[in-house]
Amino acid sequence: MATYTYEDIPIDNNTIKYLFNANGNKLSYAEFIELLRLGDENFLDTFKKALNEATNKLFAYVWECPPIHKEMTNKPFEFVVTKSMALRHIKQDYSSFKEQIIESNNKDVCSFLSLGKDATLIVPIPCHNLDYKNISNFTKNASKEQQIKFWQEVADKLVECLEFGTSKWLSTSGLGVHYLHIRIDSKPKYYVWKEYLQFKLEKNN
């Protein structure tokens, strides 16, 4: 069984970068995606621990990954979290996604195109009396089963989107619709971490 660990690198008081290791080696984007698709509980426990640590330090945050292209998936996986007081104080409201949630045949997660058709959104199905207003609350409150299914859907949709051969940005914002939704975007529409806005896409070695 692989041993997974993470590194947390404070950038400033409001921003932390996270990287992951598998048996002491940097975890690639391809490996990250595959572990999510497999629902690997060992890795997901480590991933969840990192997200919860970020919550303990920042309370609420936007979650952003560097842009990814199918020809650069062997690069190390990382993400940055940036503190957001606005996300901490919003109230859960999934009414904008109500139609898609009701029509879903899946009890844990649904996915669909954004109104502008330029992004795929992955949304957890609401659970009675649980607050999923942002990624912090979802990670703290959702069952392990729902979190596994949710991240599996994220990985599956990311693989589908990458097949088109264009770069994709994986992130959360949540300042528009006050309910967790992972975005797979064709551009960094709501990104706040400047390094990823200027990120150079390099093919696998």
XYZ file of N, CA and C in Angstrom, residues 4 65 73 194 200:
15
model
N 0.980 8.118 1.410
C 0.791 9.453 0.848
C 1.012 10.512 1.921
N -6.060 25.079 -8.959
C -4.973 24.245 -9.478
C -4.355 24.928 -10.694
N 0.404 15.946 -18.038
C -0.132 15.332 -16.826
C 0.929 14.658 -15.965
N -2.172 34.769 -8.822
C -1.573 35.329 -10.044
C -0.591 34.376 -10.707
N 3.132 28.788 -17.257
C 3.527 28.313 -18.578
C 3.234 26.830 -18.713
